[in-house]
């Protein structure tokens, strides 16, 4: 039961900044473009990462797991290199104060995660939703490979230190991380699609108002012109009658 509570808490830490970003930025009434707010993305990613480190998930005695790679990934692909780098540095500094022994491994791992995320940044917005989910799976597999390589190196340097559970746990944790990352990408893309739809509706309403105003102006102008045209025709007919009388 404690494990379920910790997992739900970690998911909350990861998902909450997404909803806050939507509330403060994407749901604005005067939204004119989907240009990302890097300040909000940076603050939300740092907040999420630090909370994930403070309240990790303890799978078994001495084995901890966090969803910290998720806010790092989203900060890079949706915000850019600067929000991702600030998230990386902030969490690394905080981790050095929290867990001194594993600081080098943590910095190395999050640096690898940052580089993996940065490699997808350039064309991320042009990818389809399905392709983004595929890259999220590749990201999770890359983390798994990095974790397994680390375990193998430790097993070589320190014999009898690594047992079978050290190979099984990364597989389970990375599978969970990949699923939650896919959920976060789905939420972000869904909110962005809603924002685009709302922008299109606002543009359509503005065009409708302009067309109605143009029709009203045209109607108001057409009526006087019709009267003027009638008087011009009467004057023309009257002039023609006068001229014909004179010539007779």
CSV table of N, CA and C in Angstrom, one decimal, residues 121-220:
chain,number,residue,atom,x,y,z
A,121,UNK,N,15.0,17.5,-29.6
A,121,UNK,CA,14.4,18.8,-29.5
A,121,UNK,C,14.2,19.5,-30.8
A,122,UNK,N,15.1,19.4,-31.8
A,122,UNK,CA,15.1,20.2,-33.0
A,122,UNK,C,13.8,20.1,-33.8
A,123,UNK,N,13.3,18.8,-34.0
A,123,UNK,CA,12.2,18.6,-34.8
A,123,UNK,C,11.0,18.1,-34.0
A,124,UNK,N,11.0,18.3,-32.7
A,124,UNK,CA,9.9,17.7,-31.9
A,124,UNK,C,8.5,18.2,-32.3
A,125,UNK,N,8.4,19.5,-32.5
A,125,UNK,CA,7.0,20.0,-32.8
A,125,UNK,C,6.5,19.6,-34.2
A,126,UNK,N,7.4,19.1,-35.1
A,126,UNK,CA,7.0,18.7,-36.4
A,126,UNK,C,6.6,17.2,-36.4
A,127,UNK,N,6.9,16.5,-35.3
A,127,UNK,CA,6.6,15.1,-35.2
A,127,UNK,C,5.1,14.9,-35.0
A,128,UNK,N,4.6,13.8,-35.5
A,128,UNK,CA,3.2,13.4,-35.2
A,128,UNK,C,3.1,12.9,-33.8
A,129,UNK,N,1.8,12.8,-33.3
A,129,UNK,CA,1.6,12.3,-32.0
A,129,UNK,C,2.2,10.9,-31.8
A,130,UNK,N,1.9,10.0,-32.8
A,130,UNK,CA,2.4,8.6,-32.7
A,130,UNK,C,3.9,8.6,-32.7
A,131,UNK,N,4.6,9.4,-33.5
A,131,UNK,CA,6.0,9.4,-33.5
A,131,UNK,C,6.6,9.9,-32.2
A,132,UNK,N,5.9,10.9,-31.5
A,132,UNK,CA,6.4,11.4,-30.2
A,132,UNK,C,6.3,10.3,-29.2
A,133,UNK,N,5.2,9.5,-29.2
A,133,UNK,CA,5.1,8.3,-28.3
A,133,UNK,C,6.2,7.3,-28.6
A,134,UNK,N,6.6,7.1,-29.8
A,134,UNK,CA,7.6,6.2,-30.2
A,134,UNK,C,9.0,6.7,-29.6
A,135,UNK,N,9.2,8.0,-29.7
A,135,UNK,CA,10.5,8.5,-29.2
A,135,UNK,C,10.5,8.5,-27.7
A,136,UNK,N,9.3,8.6,-27.1
A,136,UNK,CA,9.3,8.4,-25.6
A,136,UNK,C,9.7,7.0,-25.2
A,137,UNK,N,9.2,6.0,-26.0
A,137,UNK,CA,9.6,4.7,-25.7
A,137,UNK,C,11.1,4.5,-26.0
A,138,UNK,N,11.7,5.1,-27.0
A,138,UNK,CA,13.1,5.0,-27.2
A,138,UNK,C,13.9,5.7,-26.1
A,139,UNK,N,13.4,6.8,-25.6
A,139,UNK,CA,14.0,7.4,-24.4
A,139,UNK,C,14.0,6.5,-23.2
A,140,UNK,N,12.9,5.8,-23.0
A,140,UNK,CA,12.9,4.9,-21.8
A,140,UNK,C,13.8,3.7,-22.0
A,141,UNK,N,13.9,3.2,-23.3
A,141,UNK,CA,14.8,2.1,-23.6
A,141,UNK,C,16.3,2.5,-23.4
A,142,UNK,N,16.6,3.7,-23.8
A,142,UNK,CA,17.9,4.3,-23.6
A,142,UNK,C,18.3,4.4,-22.2
A,143,UNK,N,17.4,4.8,-21.3
A,143,UNK,CA,17.6,4.9,-19.9
A,143,UNK,C,17.8,3.5,-19.3
A,144,UNK,N,17.1,2.5,-19.8
A,144,UNK,CA,17.2,1.1,-19.3
A,144,UNK,C,18.6,0.6,-19.7
A,145,UNK,N,19.0,0.8,-21.0
A,145,UNK,CA,20.3,0.4,-21.4
A,145,UNK,C,21.4,1.0,-20.6
A,146,UNK,N,21.3,2.3,-20.3
A,146,UNK,CA,22.3,3.0,-19.5
A,146,UNK,C,22.4,2.4,-18.1
A,147,UNK,N,21.2,2.1,-17.5
A,147,UNK,CA,21.1,1.5,-16.1
A,147,UNK,C,21.8,0.1,-16.1
A,148,UNK,N,21.5,-0.7,-17.1
A,148,UNK,CA,22.0,-2.0,-17.2
A,148,UNK,C,23.5,-2.0,-17.4
A,149,UNK,N,24.0,-1.1,-18.2
A,149,UNK,CA,25.5,-0.9,-18.4
A,149,UNK,C,26.1,-0.5,-17.1
A,150,UNK,N,25.5,0.3,-16.3
A,150,UNK,CA,26.1,0.7,-15.0
A,150,UNK,C,26.1,-0.4,-14.1
A,151,UNK,N,25.1,-1.2,-14.1
A,151,UNK,CA,25.0,-2.4,-13.2
A,151,UNK,C,26.1,-3.4,-13.6
A,152,UNK,N,26.3,-3.6,-14.9
A,152,UNK,CA,27.3,-4.5,-15.3
A,152,UNK,C,28.7,-4.0,-14.9
A,153,UNK,N,29.0,-2.7,-15.1
A,153,UNK,CA,30.3,-2.2,-14.7
A,153,UNK,C,30.5,-2.4,-13.2
A,154,UNK,N,29.5,-2.1,-12.4
A,154,UNK,CA,29.6,-2.3,-10.9
A,154,UNK,C,29.8,-3.8,-10.6
A,155,UNK,N,29.2,-4.7,-11.3
A,155,UNK,CA,29.3,-6.1,-11.0
A,155,UNK,C,30.7,-6.6,-11.4
A,156,UNK,N,31.4,-5.9,-12.4
A,156,UNK,CA,32.8,-6.3,-12.7
A,156,UNK,C,33.7,-5.7,-11.7
A,157,UNK,N,33.5,-4.5,-11.3
A,157,UNK,CA,34.4,-3.8,-10.3
A,157,UNK,C,34.3,-4.4,-8.9
A,158,UNK,N,33.0,-4.7,-8.6
A,158,UNK,CA,32.7,-5.2,-7.2
A,158,UNK,C,32.0,-6.6,-7.4
A,159,UNK,N,32.7,-7.7,-7.4
A,159,UNK,CA,32.1,-9.0,-7.6
A,159,UNK,C,31.2,-9.3,-6.4
A,160,UNK,N,30.1,-10.1,-6.7
A,160,UNK,CA,29.2,-10.5,-5.7
A,160,UNK,C,28.4,-9.4,-5.1
A,161,UNK,N,28.5,-8.2,-5.6
A,161,UNK,CA,27.7,-7.0,-5.1
A,161,UNK,C,26.4,-7.0,-5.8
A,162,UNK,N,26.3,-7.4,-7.0
A,162,UNK,CA,25.1,-7.3,-7.8
A,162,UNK,C,24.4,-8.7,-8.0
A,163,UNK,N,23.1,-8.8,-7.7
A,163,UNK,CA,22.4,-10.0,-7.8
A,163,UNK,C,21.3,-9.9,-8.9
A,164,UNK,N,20.5,-10.9,-9.1
A,164,UNK,CA,19.5,-10.9,-10.1
A,164,UNK,C,18.5,-9.7,-10.0
A,165,UNK,N,18.1,-9.4,-8.8
A,165,UNK,CA,17.1,-8.3,-8.5
A,165,UNK,C,17.6,-7.0,-9.1
A,166,UNK,N,18.9,-6.8,-9.1
A,166,UNK,CA,19.4,-5.5,-9.7
A,166,UNK,C,19.2,-5.4,-11.2
A,167,UNK,N,19.0,-6.5,-11.8
A,167,UNK,CA,18.7,-6.5,-13.3
A,167,UNK,C,17.2,-6.4,-13.5
A,168,UNK,N,16.4,-6.9,-12.6
A,168,UNK,CA,14.9,-7.0,-12.8
A,168,UNK,C,14.3,-5.6,-12.5
A,169,UNK,N,14.8,-5.0,-11.4
A,169,UNK,CA,14.2,-3.7,-10.9
A,169,UNK,C,14.3,-2.6,-12.0
A,170,UNK,N,15.5,-2.4,-12.6
A,170,UNK,CA,15.5,-1.4,-13.7
A,170,UNK,C,14.5,-1.6,-14.8
A,171,UNK,N,14.3,-2.8,-15.2
A,171,UNK,CA,13.3,-3.1,-16.2
A,171,UNK,C,11.9,-2.7,-15.8
A,172,UNK,N,11.5,-3.0,-14.6
A,172,UNK,CA,10.2,-2.6,-14.1
A,172,UNK,C,10.1,-1.1,-14.0
A,173,UNK,N,11.1,-0.5,-13.4
A,173,UNK,CA,11.0,1.0,-13.2
A,173,UNK,C,11.0,1.7,-14.5
A,174,UNK,N,11.8,1.3,-15.5
A,174,UNK,CA,11.9,2.1,-16.7
A,174,UNK,C,10.6,1.8,-17.5
A,175,UNK,N,10.0,0.7,-17.4
A,175,UNK,CA,8.7,0.4,-18.1
A,175,UNK,C,7.6,1.4,-17.5
A,176,UNK,N,7.6,1.5,-16.2
A,176,UNK,CA,6.7,2.4,-15.5
A,176,UNK,C,7.0,3.8,-15.9
A,177,UNK,N,8.2,4.2,-16.0
A,177,UNK,CA,8.6,5.6,-16.4
A,177,UNK,C,8.1,5.9,-17.8
A,178,UNK,N,8.3,4.9,-18.7
A,178,UNK,CA,7.9,5.1,-20.1
A,178,UNK,C,6.4,5.3,-20.2
A,179,UNK,N,5.7,4.5,-19.5
A,179,UNK,CA,4.2,4.7,-19.5
A,179,UNK,C,3.8,6.1,-19.0
A,180,UNK,N,4.3,6.5,-17.9
A,180,UNK,CA,3.9,7.8,-17.3
A,180,UNK,C,4.4,8.9,-18.3
A,181,UNK,N,5.6,8.8,-18.9
A,181,UNK,CA,6.0,9.8,-19.8
A,181,UNK,C,5.1,9.9,-21.0
A,182,UNK,N,4.6,8.7,-21.5
A,182,UNK,CA,3.6,8.7,-22.6
A,182,UNK,C,2.3,9.4,-22.2
A,183,UNK,N,1.9,9.2,-20.9
A,183,UNK,CA,0.8,9.9,-20.4
A,183,UNK,C,1.0,11.4,-20.4
A,184,UNK,N,2.1,11.8,-19.9
A,184,UNK,CA,2.4,13.3,-19.9
A,184,UNK,C,2.4,13.9,-21.3
A,185,UNK,N,3.0,13.2,-22.2
A,185,UNK,CA,3.0,13.7,-23.6
A,185,UNK,C,1.6,13.8,-24.2
A,186,UNK,N,0.8,12.8,-23.8
A,186,UNK,CA,-0.6,12.8,-24.3
A,186,UNK,C,-1.3,14.0,-23.7
A,187,UNK,N,-1.1,14.3,-22.4
A,187,UNK,CA,-1.8,15.5,-21.8
A,187,UNK,C,-1.3,16.8,-22.4
A,188,UNK,N,0.0,16.9,-22.6
A,188,UNK,CA,0.5,18.1,-23.2
A,188,UNK,C,0.0,18.3,-24.6
A,189,UNK,N,0.0,17.3,-25.4
A,189,UNK,CA,-0.5,17.4,-26.8
A,189,UNK,C,-2.0,17.7,-26.8
A,190,UNK,N,-2.7,17.1,-25.9
A,190,UNK,CA,-4.2,17.3,-25.9
A,190,UNK,C,-4.5,18.7,-25.5
A,191,UNK,N,-3.7,19.3,-24.5
A,191,UNK,CA,-4.0,20.7,-24.1
A,191,UNK,C,-3.5,21.6,-25.2
A,192,UNK,N,-2.5,21.3,-25.9
A,192,UNK,CA,-2.0,22.2,-27.0
A,192,UNK,C,-3.1,22.1,-28.2
A,193,UNK,N,-3.6,21.0,-28.5
A,193,UNK,CA,-4.6,20.8,-29.5
A,193,UNK,C,-5.9,21.7,-29.1
A,194,UNK,N,-6.3,21.6,-27.9
A,194,UNK,CA,-7.4,22.4,-27.4
A,194,UNK,C,-7.1,23.9,-27.6
A,195,UNK,N,-5.9,24.3,-27.3
A,195,UNK,CA,-5.5,25.7,-27.4
A,195,UNK,C,-5.5,26.2,-28.9
A,196,UNK,N,-5.1,25.3,-29.8
A,196,UNK,CA,-5.1,25.6,-31.2
A,196,UNK,C,-6.6,25.7,-31.7
A,197,UNK,N,-7.4,24.8,-31.2
A,197,UNK,CA,-8.8,24.9,-31.6
A,197,UNK,C,-9.5,26.2,-31.1
A,198,UNK,N,-9.2,26.5,-29.9
A,198,UNK,CA,-9.7,27.8,-29.3
A,198,UNK,C,-9.2,29.0,-30.1
A,199,UNK,N,-8.0,29.0,-30.5
A,199,UNK,CA,-7.5,30.1,-31.3
A,199,UNK,C,-8.2,30.2,-32.7
A,200,UNK,N,-8.4,29.0,-33.3
A,200,UNK,CA,-9.1,29.0,-34.6
A,200,UNK,C,-10.5,29.5,-34.4
A,201,UNK,N,-11.2,29.1,-33.3
A,201,UNK,CA,-12.6,29.6,-33.1
A,201,UNK,C,-12.6,31.1,-32.9
A,202,UNK,N,-11.6,31.6,-32.2
A,202,UNK,CA,-11.5,33.1,-32.0
A,202,UNK,C,-11.3,33.8,-33.3
A,203,UNK,N,-10.4,33.2,-34.2
A,203,UNK,CA,-10.2,33.8,-35.5
A,203,UNK,C,-11.5,33.8,-36.3
A,204,UNK,N,-12.2,32.6,-36.3
A,204,UNK,CA,-13.4,32.5,-37.0
A,204,UNK,C,-14.5,33.5,-36.6
A,205,UNK,N,-14.6,33.7,-35.2
A,205,UNK,CA,-15.5,34.7,-34.7
A,205,UNK,C,-15.2,36.1,-35.1
A,206,UNK,N,-13.9,36.4,-35.1
A,206,UNK,CA,-13.5,37.7,-35.6
A,206,UNK,C,-13.8,38.0,-37.0
A,207,UNK,N,-13.5,36.9,-37.9
A,207,UNK,CA,-13.9,37.0,-39.3
A,207,UNK,C,-15.4,37.2,-39.5
A,208,UNK,N,-16.1,36.5,-38.7
A,208,UNK,CA,-17.6,36.5,-38.8
A,208,UNK,C,-18.1,37.9,-38.4
A,209,UNK,N,-17.5,38.5,-37.4
A,209,UNK,CA,-17.9,39.9,-37.0
A,209,UNK,C,-17.5,40.9,-38.1
A,210,UNK,N,-16.3,40.7,-38.6
A,210,UNK,CA,-15.9,41.6,-39.7
A,210,UNK,C,-16.8,41.5,-40.9
A,211,UNK,N,-17.2,40.3,-41.3
A,211,UNK,CA,-18.1,40.1,-42.4
A,211,UNK,C,-19.4,40.7,-42.2
A,212,UNK,N,-20.0,40.6,-41.0
A,212,UNK,CA,-21.3,41.1,-40.6
A,212,UNK,C,-21.2,42.7,-40.6
A,213,UNK,N,-20.1,43.2,-40.1
A,213,UNK,CA,-19.9,44.7,-40.1
A,213,UNK,C,-19.8,45.2,-41.5
A,214,UNK,N,-19.1,44.5,-42.4
A,214,UNK,CA,-18.9,44.9,-43.8
A,214,UNK,C,-20.3,44.9,-44.5
A,215,UNK,N,-21.1,43.8,-44.2
A,215,UNK,CA,-22.4,43.7,-44.8
A,215,UNK,C,-23.3,44.9,-44.4
A,216,UNK,N,-23.2,45.2,-43.1
A,216,UNK,CA,-24.0,46.3,-42.5
A,216,UNK,C,-23.6,47.6,-43.1
A,217,UNK,N,-22.3,47.9,-43.2
A,217,UNK,CA,-21.8,49.1,-43.8
A,217,UNK,C,-22.3,49.2,-45.3
A,218,UNK,N,-22.1,48.1,-46.0
A,218,UNK,CA,-22.5,48.1,-47.4
A,218,UNK,C,-24.0,48.4,-47.6
A,219,UNK,N,-24.8,47.8,-46.6
A,219,UNK,CA,-26.3,48.1,-46.7
A,219,UNK,C,-26.6,49.5,-46.4
A,220,UNK,N,-25.9,50.1,-45.4
A,220,UNK,CA,-26.1,51.5,-45.1
A,220,UNK,C,-25.7,52.4,-46.2
